[in-house]
Structures are given as structure tokens and as C-alpha cells.
Amino acid sequence: MLPENDLKIITEEMGREPNLVEQGCFLNLWSEHCSYRSSAPLLKTFTTVGDRVIIGPGDDAAIIRFGDGWVLAIGMESHNHPSYVDPYNGSATGVGGIVRDIISMGARPIALMDPLYFGPLDTPKNLYLFEHIVEGIAGYGNCIGVPVVGGEAYFDETYSGNPLVNVVCVGLAREENIVTACAQKAGSKLVLVGSTTGRDGLGGASFASRDLSEAAEAEDRPSIQIGDPFTEKLLIEATLETIGTGHVLSCRDLGAAGLAGASSEMASKGDLGMRLIADKVILRESGMTPYEIMISESQERILFEVAPENVDEVLDIAKKYDLHASMIGELTERLYYTVEFEGEVVADMPVKLLTEGAPTFERPSTAPQERDIGDKPELPADLKQAVLDILSSHNIASKDWIYRQYDHEVQIRTVDKPGSDAAVLRIADGKGLAMSCGCNPGHTLLDPYEGGKGTLVENSMNLAVKGAQGIALVDCLNFGNPERPDIYWQFKQAILGLGDAARDLSIPVVGGNVSLYNESGEYGTAIVPTPSIGLIGITDDIETVPGSFFAGEGSSVILVGSTFDELGGSEYYNIKGLRSNGRAPKVREDAPNIVDSIINIIRSGNVVAAHDVSAGGLAAALAEMCNEIGANIDISDVSEDLRPDDVLFSESHARAILVTSEKDKVVEMLGDIPYSVIGNVGGEDLHIKGREFDISLSMKEIAEARSSLTKLMME
Amino acid sequence: MTIAIIQFGGSNCDLDVLHVLKDVVGVDAELVWYKEHDLDRFEGAVIPGGFSYGDYLRAGAIASRTPIMDSVKKMADEGKPVMGICNGFQILTESGLLNGALATNMYPKFRCEGTYLRVETTDSPFTSAFKEGEVIRVPIAHMEGNFYADEKTLSNMEDEKLVAFRYVDKDGHVTDEVNPNGSQENIAGILNGKRNVMGLMPHPERASESILGSDDGVRMFQSMVEYINNR
């Protein structure tokens, strides 16, 4: 039931105690998930405006100007807890939810990305979760014809018992077709289109009130939604066709807190009230109470505001697509959210109280005690083996077993495919959309502020090597229990770091999602801080986007950026069991300049291949560039003070490898930016030497090491 | 001349095929929603990929029983070219327009990746622009592409050269390693006895523009258009 303090506030404001239906609505809308109660003050620190931002945070998705009349819709969501309980349906409906956020803006979804976080694949349960979460995303995304073009998969003990499923979706629309969730006019009718409403997903946003649900046998139902991608595909087409008629005045998809959430927020944004007739909602089963109808999270439903004279036309489009549809109420001048059922008023609440009344607050936060950073391990005797160990670590290994299951080419836009630093999609007139996602939990664990900053710098570099400048980011902030001051400190620091980096790089934060309470009772663990992001950018000419593999025998290999003794949080330490040793890499002041310089050089057309240097360090980056031809690399001059393992495995930020046959031009363009020319393309091996070592890895050895995840899954 | 692109609920490569036919090949094409019955005004048809009816019963099974498929059969009987891609191939086998069946992949997961195909016959409205034995690059994306036919049907297909494409390595060799789904004899695409109906699992519309990695697939559509022009 409602917390005592909330009930007190509501009773005071309403002048009476809310009835049980009303309490249910408040319980769900005032939940952490819907109202960002303990995160709102921190999220306000983000800079959310920019030249290209047409609609920032607060609607179903953000709208960003692409150019030439095209706009992009972007959103990011988590579906963490459901994916643990039912991995296939949990992850599938996560895809469905974010896709509806995009279509409800009037945009056609053109791409998905999935950053995923799992426990290590050495237990049957973690394997089961991994296999079925991936399958759920594939099953849903493939069926609706939206390509999954990128993602990340990261493995750590703390995700056992609480895997994370984050989803980014991007849509494309003409600017004039955009609709928002802001209700327009009293007297407009509300039309609910899509699936029927059932008892699945009852109270997903909060926890359904047992008292209310007992009579309705709700406790026997799982609160997991079941996805129906076929209906979703029909809903995509029906929604876009309906919006295309110009008859949709406002629109919102039904997600967390179901009909109560979507409809009240629509009314509230338009400073209007609403009268809903719950009996008009088309139900999947008999005997549902008005409370259940209002908060059901049945999937694949969308709500349109339509002028009375256009209702029939909207219903006809739904019929063409064999979807259910009914007129369920209207907007009113009276600023109340009113629900009628069987001829009686069952709820009558001030709409603003319901949608905006939840008190928000910052929680106490405490920095952890100064950590013992431990000793640096000895230089490994066999550096070649150390490189191979990193390449075969599941965090670094090829993810082709995952993305091969995703239809990443449908809609024929995918120019740069999964496995690349960033996906590149062709949009119009030779211009492309570059997309990258993820974060580095190893870094954020040691230092959530620097890790938060590094998250954006790394994603920006992923775009930069494609010649693309970041234009907007969305986030999915996954953390443990915010009531713990140490966790709240992580949460706050990561937000501040991310926000500072976003300002430094002039990239607005346009939306996102907060997922708290990611803890496992089973394992007694809280997840490592996971401030995952999705970043989009524009590349002006898709024809000049360089590849990721070494090419052009004799071409020069240039390492751009500075390498420091920064092994803390690295994959090198992680696989040695030294996860808590050392300090996380710092983002230095010149990072934005380095990113800009890389973009300019790529756009000049003088680069044949480029790759970001991040997880696994320089060694992993070089190995990942080996496909049909190798390279001869000498790192002696990268830094005089560093040990070979520092240079090979450090994860210092703002670095990239450029391959060019126009070395002098590229060096001139680099100007003051630090760089080292480290070798040439050629040969059948990756040959790396330094002052104290000389190793050689064959293509076969690299491919073998990088295929560890695929092999594990296919055996 | 106009080519019909048959749209079922759940088709999702319909707009891709439309783009390639109109913008790349330069021919008139029209989307036709499955509730329409009359296809007489069209000179050919493409059944695009996707998940008609969510593949809920069995891939292609429900679509194959819709009334529009009677009209597609009529087109085929009249000698008009009909191409089914991926889910379209599944619909054509389910409706009996093509032999055999498409079972779940040997490794039972969806598989999206580039494949090399060998052109096995140029004697068809879809392959005339190729050279026999030519190796082309066209990607696949499916979970049920494992072609199966009984021995007699299969040997008849081989005798009459009804296999249009096989999965091969880049040098044109048929091997188990490059068979992505367990299909018999590495079969990727087949023709009917009259050779005017073709089904294939790979997606030629995804390999019709070089920016996407290959433009080998466009010649299937070009062959089809040339055939229609010469009829």
C-alpha cells in the first residue's frame, strides 16, 4: 500500500482519503520508476538543451534535428528485473516498450542497440539468462523488423542474480509529422488501439496492492508482461498511418503504470483533465476490476487524442490492421482525472497531484573510505599469452554469437555493422547516423565520477573514428539500492561525471531512464555502477567512413592520444583478479580536442581504417584490427616511463588508432594533439615489439582467442 | 509494367524491396495489402521477407492460406514471375507453389550474416543476368531456412536444374562449413517446374547497392524485369 507519508499528503491535498482505486493509481504513478523521486534533483543537473534539440527529456522520446527536414527520435529504457524472472519475455518486452516510445512520437523505428550485463558464464543459471535474454531481444526485434545494430555485453560477478537489459531505440521522421504526449484540447476523444487489456503485468511499476488484487486473483498471475511482436509490428504500421492522416492531436504509449500512467500524463502535460470510462476498454478476460484495468501493463497498446469527428477514421485504420480499438473517454477543462465504471465514478483525483505531486528528494550520500590501491603486479614473463588471455576474456572477445542472432540489416540502412566501434546507418543524401552505446563498469566501480566521464568520452571516440560528431545522448542509470548512502554516492558521482563530460563535449543529455535497487538477495550483492548510455551522431558522408580492419599494405599506423600508467579498472587487472587495484583512468582536459581532431582527420578522407582504443587497451585494439592483413608495430616511443604492460593494456581515455597512406598530412592535421607513429600495415601476423620485448600473434591465434564466447555457446 | 509486393501483417522487408525496385532498378512497383484479391493488373510479384503472422503457427503457414495466395497462384499459372524471399520462400513452399519445406536451422537460432552463393542455373526469369557457376555475395537472416525435400523430389530437382543457388565458400566450393542452416545439398534457392516461381532464403534486396557491401543481388530483380519486358 501507499507509504504513510504519501497517503497523508494525498489526503491533505484532496481533502479526503483516496479510495482504493485512487490509491492504486497513486501507488504506481508515485513509484520511483515513474516519478524519479530520488533521482529527479540529480537529473536536473544535466544540460538538456542544444541547437539540435527539438524536444528534450520528459516526453516518450527526445526529438533531435538531423537536417533537411528529418528528425530523429531517441529513447533508452531498462528491463532489468523482468529479464531476471523471465529472460525471454523480459528482454523482449523491453524492446517492445522502447519501440512504442518512438512510434508514439510519430517516428519510424530504424535501429536498436542493446547494452547487456551478465554474471560470468560459468554457472548454468547465468548461461541460461544470457542465452534467453539474447534470444528474447532477437525474437522481438527481428519480428518487428527493427535492426539491432549495436550493443555491448559485459560480464561481472555482481550481475549474477541481477542481469541488466538496457535498450536504445532510434526513430526517423519528417519534422512536420512529430506528435507529442501533450494533450491539446478539451472535448477531444481518446482512442485506445492495439492489444486487449489483461491481467498480465499488473502493477509492474510499483507492487500491486494485495488487498485490491486478492479478490481478482491477481496474485496468481506473474507480474511479467508477455510480448506479442506480431501485434507490435501491426501497431507500428497502424500508428504511423494514423499519425500520417494528421488526425492525431497527441499520443502516448502505454508503459509503466499502464493506462493510468499514459493517460494522466497526457492530460497533465496539456493542463487538462480527463474522463475515462473503464468499461470501454476492450478486455482480454472477464471480471477485471477498474483498478486492474487502469494499471494493467499489457503490452502493445497506444492512446491517441483525436477530434470527435475523426474517431471513426482512426478506428477504421485499426481495423485494417486487425487491431482492437475503442473510444474510451475524453479530455475535459476540469483538471481532474476521473474514471467511471459501470455507471459510477470510481476515481476522481486532481490530475497534477497524480502526475507531479510526488515529493522528490536527494538521499544522503557518503563517499567510501580511501581505498587501498594495492601493488602493481609483476610484469608477466609471457606477454604474448597475456595478450591472448585478454582477447579471449568474454568482455573483450567477439560478440558475433550475439549479433548474428539479431537481424541487423533489415530496412537496408546498415552501412557499418555490429562488431564495429559504432554502427553507421544511411539516412538521406549520403548522410549517415552513427550510434554507439555502453559504459565501462570496471572503471565506474573504482571511480564513478571519472568512470561517468569516461563513458561519454569512449562513446564519443567510437563515433569520432567514423567521422561523426555526437549530437545527443540518452542514459540508463543502473545502480543498487539508493537508500544506502554509499550507493547513492556512486549514483550521484556518476551523474555528475557524465554531466560534466557532456558539457565539455557539447552534447546534450536528452532523455533516459533510472533503474535502482539492482541488488541480489540470492547473492547478497549490489551491481557495480553501470551508467550506460546511447550516443548518436551524424556523419556527413557515408562513403568516406573508414573500416575497422588494417588495410593498405605499407600504410602508417598512428596512435593518437596519450597513454598513461592507468591499469586500474582495466581488463588486464580484471582477469588477474585485481579488480580493486589501481586507479581508474582519468579524463583529461584535452579529451574534447582529441575527439574533434579525429573527426576532422576522418572527414578529410585520408584515413583507410580507424579504431577506438578502450577496453583491453592498445593490444586488444591492434588485434581487433587484424582481419586479412597484419601489422608491424613498435611501441618503444609511446612513452619512456612506462612498462610494456602499461602501454599494451592501459585503458587511458581519448585514444584511437588511425591507419593512413598519407602520414604527413595526418600528422600535420594533428597539430598539438599527442600522437606516436607506431608502425606499418603488412604481413600475415601482428608483430609488436618494445624496448624489452618482441611478440608475434598470427591471424589464426587472434581469431581463435577472440572466438571464445562463440565457442562456449556453440559447444 | 508494375510489380506487386505482397504485404502480409508482419511482412517487414516490403519497403526494402519497394526501394530497390523503384529507386535502384527503376521499375514501377506497388505494395499490395493481403486483403486485396485481384492481382491481374500486375506483371509479376515479390513476396518479401518478414514474419507474416509472427511465424506463430509455423513460418509462412498462415499467410499461405490467405485468399491473396490464390491470386498469386493464378499469376504463376499465367507464367508471370513470382519471387519469394526468406519468409516469402517459406510461404511459397507452404502454399505448394514450390517443392520441399524449410525447417528450423540445424543450429536452432536466428542467423544474420553474409553468405556466398553459387548461381546454379541462368535459365530462369530471376537468374538470366548472371553467369552459370558465378559466385555472388548475398546475406541471409532467418531461423527456418533448412531446406528439406524427399529423395525423389530432390533428385528430380537436380535433374531438371531447379536449384537456383547454393551456399558455397568464396571460391565456389560446396562445403558443410559454409552451410549456414543445414539445408540439403547447401540449397539456398529453388525454382518450380515451370521455372517462373523462385524462392530463396538470402535477401537480394539487401545486396543491391554497393554501400551496403554488395550489389550482386540487384541482378535478380533486373533479370525479372527483363523477362517481363520480353514476354
XYZ file of N, CA, C and O in Angstrom, chain A residues 1-154:
616
model
N 0.837 -1.204 0.000
C 0.000 0.000 0.000
C 0.870 1.251 0.000
O 2.073 1.200 0.133
N 0.212 2.373 -0.122
C 0.923 3.649 -0.160
C 1.691 3.874 1.136
O 1.179 3.599 2.219
N 2.889 4.401 1.026
C 3.608 4.776 2.248
C 2.770 5.789 3.029
O 2.066 6.610 2.424
N 2.887 5.717 4.337
C 2.038 6.539 5.209
C 2.146 8.026 4.878
O 1.154 8.738 4.802
N 3.386 8.471 4.626
C 3.582 9.889 4.360
C 2.917 10.326 3.054
O 2.345 11.410 2.959
N 2.987 9.448 2.050
C 2.344 9.763 0.777
C 0.832 9.869 0.968
O 0.183 10.790 0.457
N 0.291 8.929 1.704
C -1.156 8.922 1.945
C -1.580 10.215 2.643
O -2.613 10.811 2.329
N -0.731 10.664 3.568
C -1.026 11.889 4.309
C -1.060 13.092 3.360
O -1.983 13.908 3.386
N -0.061 13.178 2.504
C -0.005 14.296 1.551
C -1.237 14.277 0.635
O -1.894 15.301 0.429
N -1.553 13.103 0.137
C -2.672 12.987 -0.802
C -3.992 13.351 -0.107
O -4.820 14.085 -0.648
N -4.165 12.834 1.114
C -5.385 13.113 1.861
C -5.546 14.613 2.112
O -6.630 15.179 1.937
N -4.439 15.250 2.468
C -4.488 16.699 2.706
C -4.872 17.452 1.434
O -5.725 18.324 1.439
N -4.227 17.091 0.349
C -4.463 17.795 -0.910
C -5.885 17.573 -1.434
O -6.490 18.453 -2.020
N -6.376 16.347 -1.276
C -7.687 16.023 -1.825
C -8.822 16.384 -0.874
O -9.993 16.407 -1.259
N -8.469 16.613 0.365
C -9.496 16.923 1.354
C -10.284 15.696 1.779
O -11.321 15.788 2.430
N -9.830 14.538 1.386
C -10.448 13.277 1.811
C -9.443 12.165 1.576
O -8.462 12.337 0.842
N -9.695 11.036 2.176
C -8.791 9.914 1.948
C -9.089 9.304 0.573
O -10.257 9.101 0.227
N -8.087 9.053 -0.243
C -8.340 8.455 -1.550
C -8.927 7.052 -1.394
O -8.566 6.334 -0.449
N -9.829 6.679 -2.303
C -10.359 5.316 -2.247
C -9.322 4.335 -2.797
O -8.229 4.730 -3.208
N -9.683 3.069 -2.840
C -8.668 2.069 -3.159
C -8.200 2.153 -4.624
O -7.029 1.916 -4.919
N -9.100 2.482 -5.540
C -8.678 2.625 -6.940
C -7.700 3.788 -7.051
O -6.651 3.695 -7.703
N -8.063 4.885 -6.395
C -7.194 6.071 -6.432
C -5.836 5.779 -5.801
O -4.797 6.175 -6.320
N -5.882 5.073 -4.685
C -4.612 4.736 -4.026
C -3.720 3.913 -4.968
O -2.503 4.090 -5.017
N -4.367 3.012 -5.700
C -3.608 2.195 -6.645
C -2.947 3.045 -7.719
O -1.801 2.818 -8.103
N -3.692 4.039 -8.203
C -3.116 4.931 -9.211
C -1.926 5.702 -8.645
O -0.877 5.810 -9.272
N -2.116 6.244 -7.439
C -1.007 6.984 -6.815
C 0.189 6.074 -6.563
O 1.347 6.447 -6.797
N -0.095 4.877 -6.072
C 0.981 3.946 -5.752
C 1.883 3.735 -6.970
O 3.105 3.722 -6.874
N 1.255 3.581 -8.136
C 2.028 3.325 -9.352
C 2.664 4.590 -9.919
O 3.823 4.591 -10.304
N 1.890 5.669 -9.951
C 2.455 6.885 -10.547
C 3.485 7.560 -9.661
O 4.354 8.265 -10.147
N 3.355 7.358 -8.363
C 4.335 7.959 -7.454
C 5.502 7.014 -7.181
O 6.332 7.283 -6.327
N 5.565 5.898 -7.890
C 6.667 4.955 -7.673
C 7.967 5.587 -8.149
O 7.971 6.505 -8.961
N 9.048 5.071 -7.632
C 10.373 5.542 -8.055
C 10.490 5.450 -9.575
O 10.988 6.343 -10.249
N 9.995 4.352 -10.114
C 10.121 4.099 -11.542
C 9.432 5.172 -12.383
O 9.962 5.607 -13.390
N 8.253 5.610 -11.962
C 7.507 6.577 -12.769
C 7.837 8.023 -12.445
O 7.749 8.887 -13.293
N 8.162 8.305 -11.182
C 8.267 9.717 -10.800
C 9.688 10.150 -10.457
O 9.906 11.287 -10.079
N 10.656 9.240 -10.614
C 12.061 9.595 -10.379
C 12.241 10.323 -9.049
O 12.900 11.354 -8.980
N 11.604 9.789 -7.996
C 11.553 10.515 -6.728
C 12.925 10.820 -6.154
O 13.170 11.926 -5.701
N 13.796 9.825 -6.138
C 15.089 10.116 -5.513
C 16.165 10.429 -6.542
O 17.329 10.538 -6.212
N 15.774 10.567 -7.801
C 16.783 10.922 -8.798
C 16.521 12.262 -9.463
O 17.431 12.864 -10.013
N 15.282 12.744 -9.376
C 14.927 13.970 -10.102
C 15.879 15.138 -9.814
O 16.334 15.800 -10.750
N 16.196 15.410 -8.553
C 17.076 16.564 -8.308
C 18.448 16.401 -8.967
O 19.040 17.372 -9.433
N 18.955 15.162 -9.022
C 20.263 14.950 -9.652
C 20.162 15.042 -11.168
O 21.039 15.602 -11.824
N 19.075 14.504 -11.710
C 18.921 14.533 -13.162
C 18.803 15.966 -13.672
O 19.142 16.263 -14.803
N 18.318 16.835 -12.790
C 18.186 18.247 -13.187
C 19.535 18.899 -13.472
O 19.600 19.951 -14.094
N 20.619 18.284 -12.997
C 21.933 18.887 -13.227
C 22.408 18.699 -14.667
O 23.345 19.346 -15.105
N 21.768 17.798 -15.411
C 22.175 17.582 -16.804
C 21.809 18.783 -17.668
O 20.746 19.389 -17.499
N 22.666 19.105 -18.602
C 22.327 20.106 -19.613
C 21.534 19.405 -20.711
O 22.043 18.478 -21.338
N 20.300 19.837 -20.901
C 19.405 19.083 -21.794
C 19.048 19.829 -23.064
O 18.275 19.346 -23.870
N 19.609 21.029 -23.207
C 19.257 21.810 -24.394
C 20.449 21.901 -25.338
O 21.591 21.695 -24.948
N 20.160 22.188 -26.580
C 21.215 22.334 -27.573
C 20.584 22.740 -28.882
O 19.364 22.674 -29.044
N 21.433 23.127 -29.836
C 20.934 23.620 -31.133
C 20.003 22.639 -31.822
O 19.072 23.034 -32.508
N 20.305 21.373 -31.675
C 19.545 20.375 -32.424
C 18.388 19.769 -31.631
O 17.650 18.938 -32.150
N 18.269 20.146 -30.360
C 17.238 19.521 -29.527
C 15.893 20.191 -29.787
O 15.708 21.380 -29.503
N 14.959 19.437 -30.343
C 13.612 19.972 -30.559
C 12.739 19.639 -29.352
O 12.024 20.475 -28.838
N 12.811 18.397 -28.889
C 12.117 18.005 -27.663
C 13.131 17.265 -26.787
O 13.751 16.298 -27.230
N 13.324 17.744 -25.578
C 14.281 17.133 -24.661
C 13.604 16.109 -23.770
O 12.623 15.481 -24.162
N 14.104 15.934 -22.543
C 13.554 14.912 -21.658
C 12.102 15.210 -21.291
O 11.670 16.357 -21.306
N 11.344 14.172 -20.949
C 10.001 14.371 -20.400
C 8.899 13.832 -21.285
O 7.801 13.572 -20.807
N 9.161 13.680 -22.581
C 8.140 13.076 -23.424
C 8.490 11.589 -23.579
O 9.391 11.075 -22.921
N 7.755 10.873 -24.450
C 8.064 9.456 -24.630
C 9.491 9.272 -25.130
O 10.182 8.336 -24.768
N 9.914 10.152 -26.020
C 11.277 10.100 -26.548
C 11.699 11.515 -26.885
O 10.860 12.407 -27.038
N 13.011 11.731 -27.008
C 13.517 13.048 -27.388
C 13.492 13.171 -28.905
O 13.542 12.172 -29.617
N 13.405 14.403 -29.382
C 13.429 14.646 -30.829
C 14.618 15.559 -31.147
O 14.758 16.643 -30.580
N 15.458 15.057 -32.049
C 16.706 15.742 -32.395
C 16.717 16.044 -33.889
O 16.385 15.174 -34.695
N 17.104 17.241 -34.247
C 17.143 17.628 -35.660
C 18.302 16.944 -36.366
O 19.442 17.021 -35.924
N 18.002 16.260 -37.463
C 19.057 15.636 -38.257
C 19.485 16.578 -39.376
O 20.664 16.767 -39.634
N 18.509 17.189 -40.015
C 18.802 18.099 -41.123
C 17.895 17.814 -42.300
O 17.351 16.711 -42.420
N 17.728 18.784 -43.173
C 16.894 18.650 -44.369
C 15.477 18.186 -44.052
O 14.893 17.396 -44.795
N 14.944 18.625 -42.933
C 13.574 18.279 -42.574
C 13.430 16.960 -41.840
O 12.343 16.603 -41.390
N 14.534 16.221 -41.735
C 14.481 14.949 -40.995
C 14.775 15.176 -39.514
O 15.623 15.989 -39.166
N 14.074 14.441 -38.691
C 14.379 14.468 -37.254
C 14.536 13.032 -36.759
O 14.010 12.088 -37.350
N 15.274 12.902 -35.667
C 15.475 11.594 -35.036
C 14.748 11.569 -33.706
O 14.756 12.559 -32.973
N 14.122 10.457 -33.400
C 13.557 10.254 -32.065
C 14.474 9.273 -31.362
O 14.936 8.309 -31.969
N 14.790 9.532 -30.097
C 15.677 8.604 -29.388
C 15.228 8.409 -27.956
O 14.813 9.359 -27.287
N 15.288 7.174 -27.510
C 14.938 6.852 -26.137
C 15.755 5.669 -25.651
O 16.347 4.936 -26.452
N 15.809 5.510 -24.340
C 16.555 4.389 -23.757
C 15.812 3.902 -22.525
O 15.289 4.699 -21.757
N 15.751 2.615 -22.369
C 14.996 2.012 -21.268
C 15.769 0.834 -20.690
O 16.637 0.274 -21.350
N 15.372 0.448 -19.484
C 15.909 -0.788 -18.916
C 14.748 -1.760 -18.726
O 13.598 -1.339 -18.587
N 15.044 -3.018 -18.749
C 14.065 -4.023 -18.376
C 14.779 -5.094 -17.571
O 14.802 -6.263 -17.931
N 15.364 -4.639 -16.470
C 16.288 -5.490 -15.714
C 15.587 -6.563 -14.899
O 15.851 -7.753 -15.057
N 14.705 -6.162 -14.009
C 14.090 -7.149 -13.118
C 13.240 -8.167 -13.860
O 13.351 -9.369 -13.605
N 12.416 -7.729 -14.818
C 11.629 -8.737 -15.549
C 12.522 -9.740 -16.283
O 12.164 -10.911 -16.408
N 13.680 -9.287 -16.745
C 14.545 -10.180 -17.513
C 15.203 -11.241 -16.637
O 15.679 -12.255 -17.139
N 15.258 -10.981 -15.353
C 15.791 -11.999 -14.445
C 14.729 -13.055 -14.177
O 15.018 -14.252 -14.140
N 13.486 -12.614 -14.013
C 12.400 -13.543 -13.700
C 12.038 -14.381 -14.929
O 11.831 -15.588 -14.843
N 11.966 -13.736 -16.079
C 11.588 -14.429 -17.308
C 12.437 -13.836 -18.435
O 12.041 -12.873 -19.079
N 13.651 -14.393 -18.636
C 14.612 -13.727 -19.521
C 14.089 -13.491 -20.933
O 14.321 -12.421 -21.502
N 13.384 -14.466 -21.495
C 12.930 -14.280 -22.877
C 11.898 -13.154 -22.954
O 12.066 -12.178 -23.693
N 10.844 -13.264 -22.180
C 9.786 -12.250 -22.250
C 10.205 -10.915 -21.655
O 9.782 -9.863 -22.113
N 11.047 -10.977 -20.623
C 11.505 -9.735 -20.005
C 12.284 -8.890 -20.990
O 12.040 -7.688 -21.133
N 13.223 -9.502 -21.687
C 14.020 -8.709 -22.622
C 13.196 -8.348 -23.854
O 13.317 -7.256 -24.396
N 12.336 -9.268 -24.294
C 11.508 -8.996 -25.478
C 10.615 -7.786 -25.244
O 10.531 -6.873 -26.083
N 9.953 -7.742 -24.095
C 9.035 -6.624 -23.847
C 9.794 -5.332 -23.572
O 9.252 -4.246 -23.755
N 11.064 -5.453 -23.164
C 11.901 -4.253 -23.046
C 12.066 -3.605 -24.409
O 11.993 -2.387 -24.557
N 12.288 -4.421 -25.420
C 12.393 -3.913 -26.798
C 11.060 -3.289 -27.208
O 11.005 -2.168 -27.720
N 9.976 -4.019 -26.938
C 8.651 -3.544 -27.341
C 8.329 -2.188 -26.741
O 7.788 -1.308 -27.423
N 8.666 -2.007 -25.475
C 8.324 -0.762 -24.785
C 9.032 0.436 -25.380
O 8.421 1.476 -25.646
N 10.316 0.295 -25.626
C 11.066 1.458 -26.141
C 10.677 1.746 -27.591
O 10.643 2.899 -28.015
N 10.341 0.710 -28.332
C 9.901 0.920 -29.714
C 8.587 1.718 -29.736
O 8.408 2.628 -30.544
N 7.682 1.425 -28.810
C 6.424 2.194 -28.767
C 6.661 3.642 -28.361
O 5.939 4.544 -28.782
N 7.688 3.861 -27.520
C 8.022 5.252 -27.181
C 8.395 6.036 -28.430
O 8.128 7.233 -28.524
N 9.036 5.368 -29.359
C 9.464 6.035 -30.593
C 8.278 6.262 -31.533
O 8.103 7.359 -32.075
N 7.442 5.231 -31.713
C 6.330 5.402 -32.657
C 5.303 6.404 -32.128
O 4.641 7.081 -32.907
N 5.200 6.505 -30.803
C 4.195 7.437 -30.277
C 4.603 8.894 -30.525
O 3.815 9.800 -30.343
N 5.854 9.120 -30.968
C 6.263 10.466 -31.371
C 5.988 10.695 -32.865
O 6.226 11.788 -33.386
N 5.574 9.635 -33.546
C 5.329 9.754 -34.982
C 6.527 9.346 -35.823
O 6.564 9.620 -37.015
N 7.498 8.694 -35.213
C 8.723 8.315 -35.933
C 8.753 6.817 -36.207
O 8.279 6.022 -35.395
N 9.328 6.437 -37.358
C 9.503 5.016 -37.651
C 10.786 4.533 -36.987
O 11.857 5.102 -37.224
N 10.690 3.491 -36.156
C 11.906 2.979 -35.509
C 12.858 2.407 -36.565
O 12.435 1.587 -37.381
N 14.108 2.861 -36.565
C 15.053 2.385 -37.583
C 16.232 1.635 -36.988
O 16.983 1.009 -37.722
N 16.414 1.696 -35.683
C 17.565 0.983 -35.118
C 17.397 0.773 -33.620
O 16.804 1.599 -32.924
N 17.948 -0.336 -33.162
C 18.007 -0.649 -31.735
C 19.458 -0.931 -31.352
O 20.241 -1.389 -32.182
N 19.801 -0.645 -30.115
C 21.084 -1.094 -29.556
C 20.791 -1.679 -28.174
O 19.916 -1.189 -27.463
N 21.570 -2.701 -27.808
C 21.340 -3.356 -26.530
C 22.600 -3.523 -25.701
O 23.354 -4.454 -25.921
N 22.832 -2.641 -24.745
C 23.895 -2.907 -23.775
C 23.371 -3.904 -22.735
O 22.318 -3.680 -22.133
N 24.096 -5.012 -22.567
C 23.651 -6.090 -21.683
C 24.750 -6.413 -20.678
O 25.932 -6.384 -21.012
N 24.348 -6.762 -19.466
C 25.312 -7.025 -18.402
C 24.895 -8.303 -17.681
O 23.752 -8.417 -17.226
N 25.832 -9.262 -17.626
C 25.505 -10.589 -17.093
C 26.517 -11.036 -16.054
O 27.656 -10.564 -16.040
N 26.102 -12.031 -15.269
C 27.059 -12.721 -14.421
C 27.959 -13.576 -15.300
O 27.626 -13.863 -16.450
N 29.135 -13.990 -14.776
C 30.067 -14.788 -15.586
C 29.404 -16.077 -16.065
O 28.563 -16.650 -15.372
N 29.829 -16.521 -17.247
C 29.161 -17.665 -17.864
C 29.740 -18.991 -17.368
O 29.965 -19.905 -18.158
N 29.966 -19.074 -16.074
C 30.485 -20.329 -15.554
C 29.467 -21.050 -14.667
O 29.788 -22.006 -13.987
N 28.221 -20.552 -14.690
C 27.175 -21.283 -13.971
C 26.014 -21.516 -14.939
O 25.778 -20.698 -15.832
N 25.308 -22.630 -14.753
C 24.180 -22.914 -15.644
C 23.150 -21.791 -15.640
O 22.582 -21.455 -16.672
N 22.930 -21.176 -14.494
C 21.904 -20.144 -14.427
C 22.295 -18.907 -15.231
O 21.488 -18.353 -15.973
N 23.543 -18.487 -15.085
C 23.978 -17.323 -15.854
C 23.962 -17.609 -17.352
O 23.626 -16.740 -18.157
N 24.327 -18.828 -17.714
C 24.271 -19.221 -19.126
C 22.839 -19.172 -19.644
O 22.568 -18.698 -20.745
N 21.940 -19.674 -18.813
C 20.519 -19.677 -19.179
C 20.004 -18.254 -19.375
O 19.335 -17.943 -20.363
N 20.357 -17.376 -18.435
C 19.900 -15.987 -18.549
C 20.481 -15.334 -19.801
O 19.776 -14.664 -20.554
N 21.757 -15.547 -20.029
C 22.433 -14.968 -21.189
C 21.773 -15.443 -22.484
O 21.382 -14.645 -23.339
N 21.623 -16.747 -22.604
C 21.087 -17.304 -23.850
C 19.680 -16.782 -24.126
O 19.356 -16.381 -25.242
N 18.839 -16.758 -23.102
C 17.435 -16.425 -23.339
C 17.164 -14.927 -23.397
O 16.213 -14.490 -24.050
N 17.998 -14.141 -22.727
C 17.847 -12.689 -22.864
C 18.186 -12.279 -24.295
O 17.455 -11.515 -24.937
N 19.283 -12.818 -24.804
C 19.658 -12.514 -26.188
C 18.565 -12.997 -27.145
O 18.157 -12.292 -28.073
N 18.061 -14.188 -26.879
C 17.028 -14.745 -27.752
C 15.736 -13.909 -27.713
O 15.055 -13.762 -28.727
N 15.417 -13.374 -26.541
C 14.210 -12.550 -26.416
C 14.318 -11.267 -27.226
O 13.374 -10.858 -27.915
N 15.496 -10.645 -27.165
C 15.715 -9.425 -27.955
C 15.621 -9.757 -29.436
O 14.962 -9.063 -30.217
N 16.281 -10.856 -29.833
C 16.264 -11.271 -31.237
C 14.834 -11.581 -31.668
O 14.366 -11.122 -32.706
N 14.133 -12.353 -30.858
C 12.792 -12.785 -31.221
C 11.858 -11.617 -31.459
O 11.068 -11.614 -32.406
N 11.981 -10.606 -30.614
C 11.077 -9.456 -30.734
C 11.554 -8.489 -31.825
O 10.799 -8.125 -32.727
N 12.831 -8.105 -31.749
C 13.363 -7.128 -32.705
C 13.297 -7.631 -34.137
O 12.929 -6.893 -35.052
N 13.635 -8.912 -34.355
C 13.623 -9.458 -35.707
C 12.212 -9.453 -36.266
O 11.982 -9.118 -37.429
N 11.265 -9.831 -35.436
C 9.889 -9.959 -35.892
C 9.309 -8.604 -36.290
O 8.593 -8.506 -37.279
N 9.616 -7.561 -35.546
C 9.037 -6.258 -35.871
C 9.839 -5.531 -36.950
O 9.472 -4.442 -37.381
N 10.965 -6.132 -37.368
C 11.715 -5.546 -38.471
C 12.467 -4.281 -38.107
O 12.590 -3.375 -38.922
N 12.965 -4.226 -36.875
C 13.820 -3.103 -36.485
C 15.204 -3.685 -36.191
O 15.338 -4.531 -35.309
N 16.229 -3.270 -36.928
C 17.530 -3.914 -36.776
C 18.215 -3.562 -35.451
O 18.184 -2.401 -35.034
N 18.799 -4.562 -34.810
C 19.683 -4.290 -33.672
C 21.070 -4.091 -34.262
O 21.661 -5.023 -34.786
N 21.568 -2.873 -34.238
C 22.799 -2.562 -34.962
C 24.017 -2.422 -34.064
O 25.129 -2.232 -34.549
N 23.812 -2.501 -32.760
C 24.958 -2.363 -31.867
C 24.584 -2.792 -30.470
O 23.423 -3.094 -30.189
N 25.586 -2.787 -29.610
C 25.314 -3.170 -28.234
C 26.598 -3.410 -27.501
O 27.688 -3.113 -28.005
N 26.477 -3.916 -26.291
C 27.656 -4.401 -25.607
C 27.225 -5.516 -24.683
O 26.053 -5.612 -24.296
N 28.160 -6.402 -24.374
C 27.899 -7.449 -23.403
C 29.078 -7.458 -22.439
O 30.231 -7.558 -22.869
N 28.774 -7.283 -21.169
C 29.822 -7.186 -20.153
C 29.482 -8.184 -19.054
O 28.311 -8.351 -18.697
